Coordinates of C-alpha atoms and ligand atoms in Angstrom, one line a residue:
X182 CA -12.9 -19.3 32.2
X183 CA -9.5 -20.2 31.0
X184 CA -9.7 -21.5 27.5
X185 CA -8.1 -24.9 26.6
X186 CA -10.0 -25.9 23.5
X187 CA -10.8 -23.7 20.5
X188 CA -12.7 -24.6 17.4
X189 CA -12.8 -22.4 14.3
X190 CA -15.4 -23.0 11.6
X191 CA -13.9 -21.9 8.2
X192 CA -10.4 -22.8 7.1
X193 CA -10.0 -20.0 4.6
X194 CA -7.7 -17.0 4.3
X195 CA -8.7 -15.8 7.8
X196 CA -9.5 -19.0 9.7
X197 CA -6.3 -20.8 8.6
X198 CA -3.6 -18.2 9.4
X199 CA -5.4 -16.8 12.5
X200 CA -5.7 -20.1 14.1
X201 CA -2.2 -21.2 13.1
X202 CA -0.8 -18.1 14.9
X203 CA -3.1 -18.7 18.0
X204 CA -1.8 -22.3 18.2
X205 CA 1.8 -21.2 17.7
X206 CA 1.6 -18.6 20.5
X207 CA -0.6 -20.7 22.9
X208 CA 0.8 -24.3 23.0
X209 CA -1.5 -25.0 25.9
X210 CA -4.6 -24.5 23.8
X211 CA -5.8 -27.2 21.4
X212 CA -7.0 -25.5 18.2
X213 CA -9.1 -27.3 15.7
X214 CA -10.0 -25.7 12.4
X215 CA -12.9 -27.3 10.6
X216 CA -14.4 -26.8 7.1
X217 CA -17.0 -28.5 4.9
X218 CA -14.5 -28.3 2.0
X219 CA -12.7 -31.6 2.1
X220 CA -10.1 -30.6 -0.5
X221 CA -9.2 -27.5 1.5
X222 CA -8.7 -29.5 4.7
X223 CA -6.7 -32.1 2.9
X224 CA -4.4 -29.3 1.6
X225 CA -4.0 -27.9 5.1
X226 CA -3.0 -31.4 6.2
X227 CA -0.6 -32.0 3.3
X228 CA 2.6 -33.5 4.5
X229 CA 4.5 -31.1 2.3
X230 CA 3.8 -27.9 4.2
X231 CA 4.5 -25.7 1.2
X232 CA 1.3 -27.0 -0.3
X233 CA -1.1 -25.5 2.2
X234 CA -3.9 -23.7 0.4
X235 CA -3.1 -20.2 1.5
X236 CA 0.1 -18.6 0.3
X237 CA 1.4 -16.1 2.9
X238 CA 5.1 -15.3 3.7
X239 CA 6.0 -17.2 6.9
X240 CA 2.8 -19.2 7.2
X241 CA 4.1 -22.6 6.3
X242 CA 6.7 -22.3 9.0
X243 CA 4.1 -21.4 11.6
X244 CA 1.9 -24.4 10.5
X245 CA 4.9 -26.7 10.5
X246 CA 5.6 -25.8 14.1
X247 CA 2.1 -26.2 15.5
X248 CA 0.3 -28.7 13.3
X249 CA -0.1 -32.1 15.0
X250 CA 1.0 -30.6 18.3
X251 CA -1.9 -28.4 19.2
X252 CA -3.2 -27.3 15.7
X253 CA -5.5 -29.7 13.8
X254 CA -7.5 -29.4 10.6
X255 CA -10.6 -31.5 10.2
X256 CA -13.9 -32.0 8.4
X257 CA -15.5 -33.3 11.6
X258 CA -17.4 -30.0 12.3
X259 CA -19.8 -31.4 14.8
X260 CA -17.2 -33.1 16.9
X261 CA -14.9 -30.1 17.1
X262 CA -17.7 -27.7 18.0
X263 CA -19.0 -29.9 20.8
X264 CA -15.5 -30.4 22.3
X265 CA -14.6 -26.7 22.3
X266 CA -15.1 -24.0 25.0
X267 CA -14.8 -21.3 22.4
X268 CA -16.0 -21.4 18.8
X269 CA -14.8 -18.9 16.2
X270 CA -17.0 -18.4 13.1
X271 CA -14.7 -17.5 10.2
X272 CA -16.8 -18.4 7.2
X273 CA -17.3 -16.3 4.1
X274 CA -19.8 -13.4 4.1
X275 CA -19.9 -12.4 0.4
X276 CA -22.2 -9.9 -1.2
X277 CA -25.7 -11.2 -1.9
X278 CA -26.3 -12.3 -5.5
X279 CA -30.1 -12.7 -5.2
X280 CA -33.2 -11.3 -3.6
X281 CA -33.5 -8.3 -1.3
X282 CA -30.2 -6.4 -1.0
X283 CA -28.8 -8.2 -4.1
X284 CA -25.4 -6.7 -5.1
X285 CA -25.0 -4.9 -1.7
X286 CA -26.1 -6.7 1.4
X287 CA -23.9 -9.4 3.0
X288 CA -25.1 -12.9 2.4
X289 CA -25.4 -14.3 6.0
X290 CA -26.5 -17.8 4.9
X291 CA -23.3 -19.4 6.0
X292 CA -23.2 -17.6 9.3
X293 CA -26.7 -18.6 10.1
X294 CA -25.9 -22.3 9.2
X295 CA -23.0 -22.2 11.6
X296 CA -25.2 -20.8 14.4
X297 CA -27.8 -23.5 13.8
X298 CA -25.1 -26.2 13.8
X299 CA -23.6 -24.9 17.0
X300 CA -27.1 -24.8 18.6
X301 CA -27.8 -28.4 17.4
X302 CA -24.6 -30.1 18.5
X303 CA -23.5 -28.3 21.6
X304 CA -24.0 -30.1 24.9
X305 CA -22.0 -27.6 27.0
X306 CA -21.8 -23.8 27.4
X307 CA -19.7 -22.0 24.9
X308 CA -18.3 -18.6 23.9
X309 CA -19.1 -18.0 20.2
X310 CA -16.8 -15.5 18.5
X311 CA -17.7 -13.7 15.3
X312 CA -14.5 -13.6 13.4
X313 CA -16.1 -13.1 10.0
X314 CA -16.9 -9.5 9.0
X315 CA -20.6 -8.9 9.7
X316 CA -23.2 -6.2 9.5
X317 CA -23.7 -4.3 12.7
X318 CA -26.3 -6.1 14.9
X319 CA -25.6 -9.6 13.5
X320 CA -24.9 -10.8 17.0
X321 CA -28.5 -10.4 17.9
X322 CA -29.5 -12.8 15.2
X323 CA -26.9 -15.3 16.4
X324 CA -28.2 -14.9 20.0
X325 CA -31.7 -15.6 18.9
X326 CA -30.8 -18.8 17.1
X327 CA -28.5 -19.9 19.9
X328 CA -31.1 -19.4 22.6
X329 CA -33.2 -22.2 21.1
X330 CA -31.1 -25.2 21.5
X331 CA -33.1 -27.5 23.7
X332 CA -29.9 -28.9 25.3
X333 CA -29.8 -26.2 28.0
X334 CA -26.3 -25.1 26.9
X335 CA -25.9 -21.3 27.1
X336 CA -23.8 -19.0 24.9
X337 CA -22.0 -15.7 25.0
X338 CA -21.5 -14.0 21.7
X339 CA -18.4 -11.9 21.1
X340 CA -17.4 -9.8 18.1
X341 CA -13.6 -10.1 17.3
X342 CA -13.1 -8.8 13.8
X343 CA -9.9 -9.6 12.0
X344 CA -7.7 -6.8 10.7
X345 CA -5.0 -8.8 9.0
X346 CA -4.1 -7.9 5.4
X347 CA -3.2 -10.6 2.9
X348 CA 0.5 -10.9 2.1
X349 CA 1.4 -9.7 5.6
X350 CA -1.0 -11.9 7.5
X351 CA 1.5 -13.6 9.7
X352 CA 3.2 -10.4 10.7
X353 CA -0.1 -8.7 11.3
X354 CA -1.3 -11.5 13.5
X355 CA 2.0 -11.7 15.5
X356 CA 2.2 -7.9 16.0
X357 CA -1.3 -6.4 15.5
X358 CA -1.9 -2.7 15.9
X359 CA -4.8 -3.7 18.0
X360 CA -7.1 -6.6 18.8
X361 CA -10.8 -5.6 19.1
X362 CA -13.2 -7.5 21.3
X363 CA -16.8 -6.5 21.6
X364 CA -19.3 -8.2 24.0
X365 CA -22.3 -7.9 26.2
X366 CA -21.9 -5.5 29.0
X367 CA -23.5 -7.9 31.4
X368 CA -21.5 -9.8 34.0
X369 CA -21.4 -13.0 31.8
X370 CA -20.5 -10.9 28.8
X371 CA -17.6 -9.3 30.6
X372 CA -16.4 -12.7 31.7
X373 CA -16.5 -13.9 28.1
X374 CA -14.6 -10.9 26.9
X375 CA -12.0 -11.6 29.7
X376 CA -11.5 -15.2 28.4
X377 CA -10.7 -14.0 24.9
X378 CA -8.5 -11.2 26.2
X379 CA -6.6 -13.9 28.1
X380 CA -6.0 -15.9 24.9
X381 CA -4.6 -12.9 23.0
X382 CA -2.6 -11.6 26.0
X383 CA -0.3 -14.6 25.5
X384 CA 1.5 -12.5 22.9
X385 CA -0.3 -9.2 22.4
X386 CA 0.5 -6.3 24.9
X387 CA -2.7 -5.7 27.0
X388 CA -2.9 -2.0 26.0
X389 CA -3.4 -3.2 22.4
X390 CA -6.4 -5.2 23.2
X391 CA -9.4 -3.0 23.0
X392 CA -12.8 -4.0 24.4
X393 CA -16.1 -2.4 23.4
X394 CA -19.8 -3.2 23.3
X395 CA -20.6 -5.7 20.6
X396 CA -22.2 -3.2 18.1
X397 CA -19.3 -0.9 18.2
X398 CA -16.9 -3.8 17.4
X399 CA -19.0 -5.0 14.5
X400 CA -19.3 -1.5 13.0
X401 CA -15.6 -0.7 13.6
X402 CA -14.6 -3.4 11.2
X403 CA -16.7 -2.1 8.4
X404 CA -15.5 1.4 9.2
X405 CA -11.8 0.5 9.2
X406 CA -12.1 -1.1 5.7
X407 CA -14.2 1.8 4.4
X408 CA -11.6 4.3 5.6
X409 CA -8.7 2.4 4.1
X410 CA -10.5 2.0 0.7
X411 CA -11.5 5.6 0.8
X412 CA -7.9 6.7 1.0
X413 CA -7.1 4.6 -2.1
X414 CA -10.0 6.0 -4.0
X415 CA -9.1 9.5 -2.9
X416 CA -5.5 9.3 -4.3
X417 CA -6.7 7.4 -7.4
X418 CA -9.2 10.2 -8.1
X419 CA -6.3 12.7 -8.0
X420 CA -4.2 10.4 -10.2
X421 CA -6.5 11.2 -13.1
X422 CA -6.1 15.0 -12.4
X423 CA -2.3 14.5 -12.3
X424 CA -2.4 12.9 -15.8
X425 CA -4.0 16.1 -17.1
X426 CA -1.8 18.6 -15.3
X427 CA 1.7 17.1 -15.3
X428 CA 1.6 16.8 -11.5
X429 CA 3.0 13.4 -10.5
X430 CA 0.8 11.5 -8.1
X431 CA 3.7 9.8 -6.3
X432 CA 5.1 13.2 -5.5
X433 CA 1.7 14.4 -4.4
X434 CA 1.4 11.3 -2.1
X435 CA 4.8 11.9 -0.6
X436 CA 4.1 15.6 -0.1
X437 CA 0.8 15.0 1.7
X438 CA 1.8 11.8 3.5
X439 CA 4.6 13.6 5.4
X440 CA 1.9 15.6 7.2
X441 CA 1.6 13.6 10.4
X442 CA -2.1 14.1 10.5
X443 CA -2.5 12.4 7.1
X444 CA 0.3 9.8 7.4
X445 CA 2.0 8.0 4.5
X446 CA 0.2 4.7 4.3
X447 CA -2.5 3.8 1.8
X448 CA -1.7 6.6 -0.5
X449 CA -0.3 4.5 -3.4
X450 CA -2.2 5.3 -6.5
X451 CA -3.0 2.1 -8.4
X452 CA -5.1 0.5 -11.1
X453 CA -7.7 0.1 -8.4
X454 CA -8.1 -1.8 -5.1
X455 CA -9.2 -5.4 -5.2
X456 CA -9.5 -8.2 -2.7
X457 CA -12.4 -10.0 -1.3
X458 CA -13.3 -7.4 1.3
X459 CA -13.0 -3.7 0.6
X460 CA -15.8 -3.6 -2.0
X461 CA -18.0 -6.1 -0.2
X462 CA -17.7 -4.3 3.1
X463 CA -18.4 -0.9 1.7
X464 CA -21.4 -2.1 -0.2
X465 CA -22.6 -3.6 3.0
X466 CA -22.2 -0.3 4.8
X467 CA -24.0 1.4 2.0
X468 CA -26.8 -1.1 2.3
X469 CA -27.1 -0.7 6.1
X470 CA -27.2 3.1 5.8
X471 CA -30.0 2.9 3.2
X472 CA -31.9 0.5 5.4
X473 CA -31.9 3.2 8.1
X474 CA -33.0 5.8 5.5
X475 CA -29.6 7.5 5.6
X476 CA -29.3 8.3 1.9
X477 CA -26.5 10.9 2.2
X478 CA -24.4 8.6 4.3
X479 CA -25.0 5.8 1.8
X480 CA -24.2 8.0 -1.2
X481 CA -21.0 9.2 0.4
X482 CA -19.5 5.7 0.8
X483 CA -20.8 4.4 -2.5
X484 CA -18.7 7.0 -4.2
X485 CA -15.6 5.1 -3.0
X486 CA -16.7 2.1 -5.1
X487 CA -17.8 4.2 -8.1
X488 CA -14.3 5.8 -8.2
X489 CA -12.6 2.4 -8.0
X490 CA -14.7 1.0 -10.9
X491 CA -13.8 4.2 -12.9
X492 CA -10.1 3.7 -12.2
X493 CA -10.1 0.1 -13.5
X494 CA -12.0 1.1 -16.7
X495 CA -9.8 4.2 -17.1
X496 CA -6.6 2.1 -17.0
X497 CA -7.9 -0.2 -19.8
X498 CA -9.1 2.8 -21.7
X499 CA -5.7 4.4 -21.6
X500 CA -4.1 1.3 -23.0
X501 CA -6.6 1.2 -25.8
X502 CA -6.2 4.9 -26.6
X503 CA -2.4 4.8 -26.5
X504 CA -2.3 1.8 -28.8
X505 CA -3.9 3.9 -31.5
X506 CA -7.5 3.2 -30.5
X507 CA -7.4 -0.5 -31.5
X508 CA -6.1 -3.5 -29.6
X509 CA -7.9 -6.0 -31.9
X510 CA -5.4 -8.9 -32.4
X511 CA -2.7 -7.1 -30.5
X512 CA -0.8 -9.0 -27.8
X513 CA -0.7 -7.4 -24.4
X514 CA 1.3 -9.0 -21.6
X515 CA -0.1 -8.8 -18.1
X516 CA 2.4 -9.0 -15.3
X517 CA 0.4 -10.0 -12.2
X518 CA -3.1 -11.3 -11.7
X519 CA -3.3 -11.4 -7.8
X520 CA -5.1 -8.5 -6.2
X521 CA -1.8 -7.5 -4.4
X522 CA 1.7 -8.9 -4.1
X523 CA 2.7 -11.8 -1.8
X524 CA -0.7 -13.6 -2.1
X525 CA -2.2 -16.1 -4.4
X526 CA -5.7 -14.6 -3.8
X527 CA -7.3 -13.1 -6.9
X528 CA -10.7 -12.2 -5.5
X529 CA -11.9 -8.9 -7.1
X530 CA -8.5 -8.3 -8.5
X531 CA -8.3 -5.2 -10.7
X532 CA -6.6 -7.5 -13.3
X533 CA -9.8 -9.4 -13.9
X534 CA -11.7 -6.3 -14.9
X535 CA -9.0 -4.7 -16.9
X536 CA -8.6 -8.0 -18.8
X537 CA -12.4 -8.1 -19.4
X538 CA -12.4 -4.6 -20.9
X539 CA -9.5 -5.4 -23.2
X540 CA -10.9 -8.8 -24.3
X541 CA -14.1 -7.0 -25.3
X542 CA -11.9 -5.1 -27.8
X543 CA -10.6 -8.5 -29.0
X544 CA -7.1 -8.0 -27.6
X545 CA -4.9 -11.1 -27.1
X546 CA -3.7 -11.3 -23.5
X547 CA -0.8 -13.2 -22.1
X548 CA -0.7 -13.4 -18.3
X549 CA 2.1 -14.2 -15.9
X550 CA 1.7 -14.2 -12.1
X551 CA 4.3 -15.8 -9.8
X552 CA 1.7 -17.5 -7.5
X553 CA -1.7 -17.7 -9.2
X554 CA -2.5 -21.1 -10.7
X555 CA -3.4 -21.1 -14.4
X556 CA -6.9 -22.4 -13.8
X557 CA -7.7 -19.6 -11.4
X558 CA -7.3 -17.0 -14.1
X559 CA -9.8 -18.7 -16.3
X560 CA -12.2 -19.3 -13.4
X561 CA -12.1 -15.6 -12.6
X562 CA -12.9 -14.6 -16.2
X563 CA -15.5 -17.3 -16.7
X564 CA -17.2 -16.1 -13.5
X565 CA -17.9 -12.7 -15.2
X566 CA -19.8 -14.6 -17.9
X567 CA -18.9 -11.9 -20.5
X568 CA -18.0 -14.5 -23.0
X569 CA -17.8 -18.2 -23.3
X570 CA -15.1 -20.2 -21.6
X571 CA -13.8 -21.3 -24.9
X572 CA -13.4 -17.7 -26.1
X573 CA -11.6 -16.8 -22.9
X574 CA -9.2 -19.7 -23.5
X575 CA -8.6 -18.7 -27.1
X576 CA -8.0 -14.9 -26.4
X577 CA -6.1 -15.2 -23.1
X578 CA -3.1 -17.5 -22.4
X579 CA -1.5 -18.0 -19.0
X580 CA 2.2 -18.7 -19.1
X581 CA 4.8 -19.5 -16.4
X582 CA 7.6 -17.4 -17.8
X583 CA 7.4 -13.6 -17.8
X584 CA 9.8 -13.3 -20.7
X585 CA 7.5 -15.6 -22.7
X586 CA 4.5 -13.5 -21.7
X587 CA 6.1 -10.4 -23.1
X588 CA 7.6 -11.9 -26.3
X589 CA 6.1 -10.3 -29.5
X590 CA 3.8 -8.1 -27.4
X591 CA 2.8 -4.6 -28.3
X592 CA 2.5 -3.6 -24.6
X593 CA 3.2 -4.8 -21.1
X594 CA 0.8 -3.9 -18.3
X595 CA 1.8 -4.2 -14.6
X596 CA -1.3 -5.2 -12.6
X597 CA 0.2 -6.4 -9.4
X598 CA 3.2 -4.9 -7.5
X599 CA 5.3 -8.1 -7.2
X600 CA 8.8 -7.1 -6.3
X601 CA 10.4 -9.4 -8.9
X602 CA 9.0 -7.3 -11.7
X603 CA 11.5 -4.6 -10.9
X604 CA 14.4 -6.9 -11.2
X605 CA 13.6 -8.3 -14.7
X606 CA 16.0 -7.9 -17.6
X607 CA 14.0 -5.1 -19.2
X608 CA 16.4 -4.8 -22.1
X609 CA 15.7 -8.4 -23.0
X610 CA 12.0 -7.8 -22.7
X611 CA 12.3 -4.8 -25.0
X612 CA 14.4 -6.6 -27.6
X613 CA 11.7 -9.2 -28.0
X614 CA 8.7 -6.9 -28.2
X615 CA 7.1 -5.2 -31.2
X616 CA 8.0 -1.6 -31.5
X617 CA 7.0 0.9 -30.3
X618 CA 7.1 -1.1 -27.1
X619 CA 4.7 0.3 -24.4
X620 CA 4.7 -0.2 -20.7
X621 CA 1.6 0.6 -18.6
X622 CA 2.6 0.6 -15.0
X623 CA -0.6 0.2 -13.0
X624 CA 1.3 0.0 -9.7
X625 CA 4.0 2.7 -10.2
X626 CA 6.7 0.2 -9.3
X627 CA 9.0 0.4 -12.3
X628 CA 12.0 2.7 -12.8
X629 CA 10.5 4.9 -15.5
X630 CA 13.8 6.7 -16.5
X631 CA 15.5 3.4 -16.9
X632 CA 12.8 2.0 -19.1
X633 CA 12.6 5.1 -21.2
X634 CA 16.4 5.0 -21.7
X635 CA 16.0 1.5 -23.1
X636 CA 13.4 2.8 -25.5
X637 CA 10.0 1.9 -23.9
X638 CA 7.1 4.3 -24.1
X639 CA 6.0 4.4 -20.4
X640 CA 2.7 5.4 -18.9
X641 CA 2.3 5.1 -15.2
X642 CA -0.8 5.8 -13.1
X643 CA -1.0 9.4 -12.2
X644 CA 1.8 10.8 -14.4
Ligands
NAD874 P1 -12.8 -17.9 2.6 O1 -13.8 -18.1 1.6 O2 -11.3 -18.0 2.3 O3 -13.0 -19.1 3.8 C1 -14.2 -19.3 4.3 C2 -14.3 -20.9 4.5 O4 -15.5 -21.1 5.3 C3 -14.4 -21.7 3.3 O5 -13.3 -22.6 3.2 C4 -15.8 -22.4 3.4 O6 -15.8 -23.7 2.8 C5 -16.0 -22.4 4.9 N1 -17.4 -22.6 5.3 C6 -18.5 -21.9 4.9 N2 -19.6 -22.3 5.5 C7 -19.2 -23.3 6.3 C8 -19.9 -24.1 7.3 N3 -21.2 -24.0 7.5 N4 -19.2 -25.0 8.0 C9 -17.8 -25.2 7.7 N5 -17.1 -24.4 6.9 C10 -17.8 -23.5 6.2 O7 -13.1 -16.6 3.4 P2 -12.0 -15.6 4.2 O8 -11.2 -14.8 3.2 O9 -11.3 -16.5 5.1 O10 -13.0 -14.6 4.9 C11 -13.8 -15.1 6.0 C12 -14.4 -13.9 6.7 O11 -13.3 -13.1 7.2 C13 -15.2 -13.0 5.8 O12 -16.3 -12.5 6.6 C14 -14.3 -11.9 5.5 O13 -14.9 -10.6 5.2 C15 -13.5 -11.7 6.8 N6 -12.1 -11.2 6.6 C16 -11.3 -11.6 5.6 C17 -10.0 -11.1 5.5 C18 -9.1 -11.5 4.3 O14 -8.0 -11.0 4.2 N7 -9.5 -12.4 3.5 C19 -9.5 -10.2 6.4 C20 -10.3 -9.9 7.5 C21 -11.6 -10.3 7.6
UGA875 C1 -7.7 -5.2 3.8 C2 -7.3 -4.4 5.1 O1 -6.1 -3.8 4.9 C3 -7.2 -5.3 6.3 O2 -7.0 -4.6 7.5 C4 -8.6 -6.1 6.4 O3 -8.5 -7.0 7.5 C5 -8.9 -6.8 5.1 O4 -8.9 -5.9 4.0 C6 -10.2 -7.5 5.1 O5 -11.1 -7.2 5.9 O6 -10.3 -8.4 4.3 P1 -6.4 -6.7 2.1 O7 -7.6 -6.5 1.3 O8 -5.9 -8.1 2.4 O9 -6.6 -6.1 3.6 O10 -5.1 -5.9 1.5 P2 -4.8 -4.4 1.5 O11 -3.3 -4.2 1.8 O12 -5.7 -3.6 2.3 O13 -5.0 -4.0 0.0 C7 -6.3 -3.9 -0.6 C8 -6.2 -3.4 -2.0 O14 -5.9 -2.0 -2.0 C9 -5.2 -4.1 -2.8 O15 -5.6 -4.3 -4.1 C10 -4.0 -3.1 -2.8 O16 -3.2 -3.3 -4.0 C11 -4.8 -1.8 -2.9 N1 -4.0 -0.7 -2.4 C12 -3.6 -0.6 -1.1 C13 -3.7 0.4 -3.2 O17 -4.1 0.4 -4.4 N2 -3.0 1.4 -2.7 C14 -2.6 1.5 -1.4 O18 -2.0 2.5 -1.0 C15 -2.9 0.4 -0.6

């Protein structure tokens, strides 16, 4: 079947950009993105396209081109589902915060609600595509729910996990390393796979579109994130050893990354990985392995998270130790709050946890991030529930000028690798700080020699 109408449930960081690119590349397909969140949909429809709710380089241009032509954002979930031949489910699948599997398993509540809604409103056959990241074998749950519709409509379920990274989403979507599509190996299943292959083939070379059975596809997504996060934890574990041995972790990364079997990517030591997915997906993998009684497999992957938590704590600890074991009443400037550069997303950002450790020691924090709204910083801290909202507001200030953030500070900590931090007038920052002026570079992005020549005392990760 040639697809002419797509519906995507979930207008978040994946649904929005992914569908915008499909609409841009396939003008003959009508793409409707729906969400229960009215404010989010209103923001996607804002006449000022720079106000769309997801900040990604190049995204507003893509939305401007396709929106109103063949790309639509709506809260009419039922209508869009019924009209479509293909329905993507791109809703959130966070870690469960209650009941069995609390703290590890994926909460599939929203996925199941989508399946029930599709079953309830569909009057015609559809291909249902899992775009959300899901535990292996979720498709069988969806199949079960969708086979009880009463309307006689039938469904094929495909797994088509998304591999985009935030900050580079548009480029990743336009030029993906691969697109993965898993489906039933029956005749109907293969036809459904073919329909989705045809959509992507409008711009992705065929050899980059991989097809598998549905379980391999579901598991490959968790595996890809686990492997990427494992590389970060591996290099971060060695950053601590570097700090004790005068080896320099950036030099070690370069030395091992030039081995073509290892490769240079994802070897940047940092204050710890963040983002909505690495931790959640590994915990999910750990949970699944334990469910099958595979303790060693579960323990192996859990260590990636343990190391990441250690790295965040360790960074805060190093700041405290260096500032003579007390940060009480001392002003520390945070440059960056987002979990990585070029995004306004703060989910699981290392900055949140480092801030929390320092606030426990009664430090006074001053935060600057080029894209994160003020209220988001407080929402992130309040969510941890370590202290009251009023205390967070009195101990931490969010400012919109980096020089203001650093004025009269004892130390500056770099939490996000925004490019602009490199280009600041560091002499001016130094002149307005208390002395000795410390810099803690949690991303290894600053020119250490230059800062030391100015007079800063610099501590970077892994050196
Ligand atoms: P998100 O929270 O930004 O967006 C999810 C949206 O789904 C929300 O706007 C929510 O209101 C909506 N929603 C939930 N239930 C709904 C329902 N029943 N009907 C209509 N709308 C509903 O999440 P996200 O970051 O876009 O992630 C979505 C999925 O994609 C997750 O499974 C995630 O693991 C996966 N993923 C995320 C990324 C990423 O970079 N963020 C990358 C690859 C995969
Ligand atoms: C990651 C994967 O890269 C995507 O392929 C995947 O689709 C996505 O998760 C997902 O499933 O959500 P994302 O989290 O957006 O993408 O960003 P990454 O570039 O992977 O960075 C994740 C975290 O690791 C960031 O905090 C980043 O700063 C950190 N990181 C990354 C390092 O500390 N060092 C590195 O060398 C690389």
